[in-house]
Short mmCIF file of C-alpha atoms in Angstrom, two decimals:
data_model
loop_
_atom_site.label_atom_id
_atom_site.label_comp_id
_atom_site.label_asym_id
_atom_site.label_seq_id
_atom_site.Cartn_x
_atom_site.Cartn_y
_atom_site.Cartn_z
CA MET E 1 8.68 15.88 7.04
CA ASN E 2 8.77 13.63 3.97
CA SER E 3 8.61 9.87 4.64
CA VAL E 4 9.12 8.95 0.97
CA ILE E 5 11.23 10.77 -1.61
CA VAL E 6 11.42 9.59 -5.23
CA SER E 7 13.94 11.28 -7.50
CA HIS E 8 14.09 10.57 -11.25
CA LEU E 9 13.06 6.93 -10.79
CA SER E 10 13.08 4.64 -13.81
CA VAL E 11 12.55 0.88 -14.02
CA LYS E 12 13.61 -0.72 -17.27
CA PHE E 13 13.40 -4.32 -18.44
CA GLU E 14 15.73 -4.63 -21.44
CA ASP E 15 14.31 -2.03 -23.88
CA PHE E 16 10.96 -1.64 -22.07
CA TYR E 17 10.30 1.07 -19.47
CA ALA E 18 7.83 0.05 -16.75
CA VAL E 19 8.38 3.44 -15.04
CA LYS E 20 10.21 6.37 -16.60
CA ASN E 21 11.80 9.33 -14.84
CA ILE E 22 9.25 10.07 -12.11
CA SER E 23 9.78 12.25 -9.02
CA PHE E 24 7.56 12.99 -6.01
CA SER E 25 7.54 13.00 -2.20
CA VAL E 26 5.02 11.99 0.45
CA LYS E 27 4.67 13.37 3.99
CA LYS E 28 3.89 11.59 7.24
CA GLY E 29 0.16 10.98 7.66
CA GLU E 30 -0.58 11.72 4.00
CA ILE E 31 -3.01 9.55 2.04
CA PHE E 32 -1.42 9.43 -1.40
CA GLY E 33 -3.43 8.12 -4.33
CA PHE E 34 -2.09 6.39 -7.43
CA LEU E 35 -4.43 6.52 -10.42
CA GLY E 36 -3.95 5.25 -13.93
CA ALA E 37 -4.87 2.49 -16.33
CA ASN E 38 -3.45 -1.01 -15.94
CA GLY E 39 0.14 -0.93 -17.14
CA ALA E 40 0.64 2.75 -16.32
CA GLY E 41 3.38 1.97 -13.79
CA LYS E 42 1.54 2.20 -10.46
CA THR E 43 2.27 -1.27 -9.13
CA THR E 44 5.88 -1.22 -10.35
CA THR E 45 6.45 2.05 -8.48
CA ILE E 46 4.98 0.59 -5.30
CA ARG E 47 7.15 -2.52 -5.59
CA VAL E 48 10.26 -0.35 -5.85
CA LEU E 49 9.19 1.59 -2.75
CA CYS E 50 8.71 -1.72 -0.92
CA GLY E 51 12.22 -2.88 -1.82
CA LEU E 52 10.92 -5.62 -4.14
CA ILE E 53 12.28 -4.24 -7.43
CA THR E 54 15.63 -2.53 -7.94
CA PRO E 55 15.53 0.90 -9.63
CA SER E 56 17.25 1.03 -13.01
CA GLU E 57 17.87 4.75 -12.62
CA GLY E 58 17.29 7.38 -9.95
CA GLU E 59 17.08 7.25 -6.19
CA VAL E 60 14.39 6.39 -3.66
CA THR E 61 14.36 7.21 0.07
CA VAL E 62 11.87 5.32 2.25
CA GLY E 63 11.64 6.16 5.94
CA GLY E 64 15.10 7.70 5.86
CA THR E 65 16.71 4.72 4.09
CA VAL E 66 18.13 5.33 0.62
CA PHE E 67 17.47 2.62 -1.98
CA LYS E 68 19.90 3.02 -4.86
CA ASN E 69 21.55 0.51 -7.19
CA GLY E 70 19.96 -2.45 -5.42
CA LYS E 71 21.26 -1.59 -1.95
CA SER E 72 19.34 -1.32 1.34
CA GLU E 73 16.27 -3.24 0.14
CA HIS E 74 16.24 -5.38 3.31
CA GLU E 75 16.12 -2.29 5.54
CA ILE E 76 13.29 -0.85 3.45
CA LYS E 77 11.26 -4.06 3.67
CA LYS E 78 11.27 -3.71 7.46
CA LYS E 79 9.77 -0.22 7.24
CA VAL E 80 6.84 -0.96 4.93
CA GLY E 81 3.58 -2.87 5.02
CA TYR E 82 2.28 -4.05 1.65
CA MET E 83 -1.20 -5.31 0.78
CA SER E 84 -1.19 -6.53 -2.81
CA GLN E 85 -3.97 -6.47 -5.42
CA LYS E 86 -4.95 -10.02 -4.55
CA PHE E 87 -5.39 -11.13 -0.96
CA THR E 88 -2.05 -12.52 0.20
CA LEU E 89 -3.63 -15.13 2.46
CA TYR E 90 -3.74 -18.92 2.46
CA GLY E 91 -7.32 -20.13 2.12
CA ASP E 92 -6.60 -23.53 3.66
CA LEU E 93 -5.29 -21.92 6.86
CA SER E 94 -7.26 -20.25 9.65
CA VAL E 95 -7.06 -16.54 10.42
CA GLU E 96 -4.79 -17.31 13.39
CA GLU E 97 -2.52 -19.57 11.31
CA ASN E 98 -2.18 -16.94 8.58
CA LEU E 99 -1.27 -14.18 11.01
CA SER E 100 1.09 -16.43 12.96
CA PHE E 101 2.86 -17.39 9.73
CA ILE E 102 3.27 -13.74 8.71
CA ALA E 103 4.63 -12.95 12.18
CA SER E 104 7.25 -15.68 11.82
CA LEU E 105 8.33 -14.27 8.44
CA ARG E 106 8.70 -10.86 10.10
CA LYS E 107 10.69 -12.48 12.93
CA LEU E 108 8.37 -11.21 15.65
CA SER E 109 8.72 -12.81 19.07
CA LYS E 110 5.71 -14.61 20.48
CA LYS E 111 5.08 -11.73 22.88
CA GLU E 112 5.39 -9.11 20.13
CA TYR E 113 3.08 -11.10 17.88
CA HIS E 114 0.33 -11.44 20.47
CA GLN E 115 0.53 -7.74 21.39
CA ARG E 116 0.46 -6.58 17.77
CA ARG E 117 -2.23 -9.09 16.77
CA ASP E 118 -4.57 -8.08 19.58
CA PHE E 119 -4.01 -4.37 18.93
CA ILE E 120 -4.59 -4.61 15.17
CA LEU E 121 -7.65 -6.85 15.38
CA SER E 122 -9.15 -4.39 17.83
CA PHE E 123 -8.13 -1.48 15.57
CA ILE E 124 -9.95 -2.99 12.56
CA SER E 125 -12.91 -4.18 14.72
CA PHE E 126 -12.43 -7.80 13.63
CA ASN E 127 -15.13 -9.95 15.24
CA LYS E 128 -14.83 -13.38 13.61
CA PRO E 129 -13.43 -16.47 15.37
CA MET E 130 -9.68 -16.77 14.96
CA LYS E 131 -10.15 -20.43 13.97
CA SER E 132 -12.22 -19.40 10.93
CA MET E 133 -10.80 -20.75 7.68
CA VAL E 134 -9.88 -17.91 5.35
CA LYS E 135 -11.55 -19.60 2.37
CA ASP E 136 -14.89 -19.39 4.23
CA LEU E 137 -14.69 -15.63 4.87
CA SER E 138 -16.44 -12.96 2.81
CA GLY E 139 -14.41 -10.71 0.51
CA GLY E 140 -14.66 -7.78 2.91
CA THR E 141 -13.51 -9.88 5.87
CA LYS E 142 -10.58 -11.33 3.91
CA GLN E 143 -9.68 -7.75 3.13
CA GLN E 144 -9.59 -6.93 6.86
CA VAL E 145 -7.34 -9.91 7.60
CA SER E 146 -5.01 -8.95 4.73
CA LEU E 147 -4.70 -5.46 6.18
CA ALA E 148 -3.98 -6.92 9.61
CA ALA E 149 -1.24 -9.10 8.11
CA SER E 150 0.40 -6.11 6.43
CA LEU E 151 0.39 -4.15 9.72
CA LEU E 152 1.64 -6.86 12.09
CA HIS E 153 5.21 -5.56 12.26
CA ASP E 154 4.07 -1.94 12.83
CA PRO E 155 5.40 -0.52 9.54
CA ASP E 156 6.25 3.15 9.12
CA ILE E 157 4.60 3.31 5.68
CA VAL E 158 1.62 1.38 4.29
CA PHE E 159 1.05 0.43 0.65
CA LEU E 160 -2.39 -0.73 -0.44
CA ASP E 161 -2.58 -1.89 -4.07
CA GLU E 162 -6.23 -1.79 -5.19
CA PRO E 163 -7.34 -2.94 -1.72
CA THR E 164 -11.09 -2.59 -2.31
CA ALA E 165 -11.35 -4.30 -5.70
CA GLY E 166 -14.21 -6.79 -5.80
CA VAL E 167 -15.78 -6.06 -2.41
CA THR E 168 -19.17 -4.59 -1.52
CA PRO E 169 -19.75 -0.82 -1.22
CA ALA E 170 -20.25 -1.25 2.54
CA SER E 171 -16.90 -3.01 2.85
CA ARG E 172 -15.24 -0.31 0.77
CA ALA E 173 -16.62 2.39 3.06
CA ARG E 174 -15.43 0.52 6.15
CA PHE E 175 -11.98 0.03 4.66
CA TRP E 176 -11.62 3.72 3.86
CA SER E 177 -12.49 4.53 7.44
CA LEU E 178 -9.54 2.33 8.45
CA ILE E 179 -7.26 4.10 5.95
CA LYS E 180 -8.12 7.44 7.53
CA ASP E 181 -7.46 5.98 10.98
CA LEU E 182 -4.00 4.86 9.82
CA SER E 183 -3.33 8.34 8.48
CA SER E 184 -4.31 9.86 11.83
CA LEU E 185 -1.54 7.76 13.44
CA GLY E 186 0.97 9.61 11.27
CA LYS E 187 1.56 6.78 8.83
CA PRO E 188 1.65 7.71 5.15
CA VAL E 189 -0.70 5.47 3.18
CA PHE E 190 -0.29 4.80 -0.54
CA VAL E 191 -3.47 3.65 -2.27
CA THR E 192 -4.02 2.59 -5.87
CA THR E 193 -7.63 2.58 -7.04
CA HIS E 194 -9.82 2.73 -10.13
CA TYR E 195 -12.78 4.19 -8.20
CA MET E 196 -13.22 7.94 -8.60
CA ASP E 197 -15.20 8.29 -5.37
CA GLU E 198 -12.26 6.75 -3.51
CA ALA E 199 -9.78 9.01 -5.28
CA GLU E 200 -11.61 12.02 -3.85
CA GLN E 201 -10.77 10.84 -0.32
CA VAL E 202 -6.98 11.04 -0.68
CA HIS E 203 -4.92 14.12 0.13
CA ARG E 204 -3.09 14.13 -3.20
CA ILE E 205 -3.40 12.18 -6.43
CA GLU E 206 -0.56 11.08 -8.69
CA LEU E 207 -2.02 10.36 -12.12
CA MET E 208 0.13 8.08 -14.25
CA ASN E 209 -0.13 7.38 -17.96
CA LEU E 210 2.28 5.47 -20.19
CA VAL E 211 4.70 4.90 -17.26
CA GLN E 212 5.07 8.60 -16.46
CA ILE E 213 3.43 11.13 -14.11
CA VAL E 214 1.00 13.39 -15.98
CA ALA E 215 -0.54 15.16 -12.96
CA LEU E 216 0.13 15.50 -9.22
CA ALA E 217 -2.23 17.56 -7.05
CA SER E 218 -5.13 17.41 -4.61
CA PRO E 219 -8.46 16.06 -5.94
CA ASN E 220 -10.02 19.53 -5.82
CA ALA E 221 -7.08 21.10 -7.67
CA LEU E 222 -7.28 18.46 -10.40
CA LYS E 223 -11.02 18.97 -10.80
CA SER E 224 -10.59 22.73 -10.95
CA HIS E 225 -7.91 22.31 -13.62
CA CYS E 226 -10.20 20.12 -15.69
CA VAL E 227 -13.09 22.57 -15.41
CA SER E 228 -10.96 25.61 -16.27
CA ASN E 229 -9.59 23.82 -19.34
CA GLY E 230 -12.96 22.57 -20.53
CA LEU E 231 -12.19 18.91 -19.81
CA SER E 232 -14.68 16.36 -18.53
CA VAL E 233 -14.49 15.60 -14.83
#
């Protein structure tokens, strides 16, 4: 069953296309990779799927909710968890204060918050004091807390926009283990990355160039295509 369906999506700002006429679908539990240079349209596509940008053309269905002509964005926002390129945390607040603030934005009750917080922190094997100030945490640990914040409301679909940029190889490996754990729960996970070794860990890759899709296949299929056509891999 497809959790996300994108049909002829375009996003246009005056005469400039940020995304142009793209279509694809993503199944439950699928790790779906977005690859492409900066400006290719990856982040814009994700923001549409999160209900943050209105499509100029086409139709998007997220978790059964249709997003068309600027309608239903609030319903979509409830269904998705989004971790942006930069850590969306407040450095002058503690881990507990950051998570509590996110929970209030998501309108979680105190009971729901404590249950979800305890489950997620256990899920990601977080072992730092909750009173730790975010600004004092390492990059990899901030990354863990950002993931926890994006999962607090138990979203159906998870979007991770360059989640491992600027962290150590060990932290990257740990984070990808968490991504696979999320997938095993049946949640589709969208990941944008510039690392080729990470791209090989997704189920399918959508390669974007100049705001359009130029390839969509599994990593092995894309490599086989490159080899058979004499292209560098």
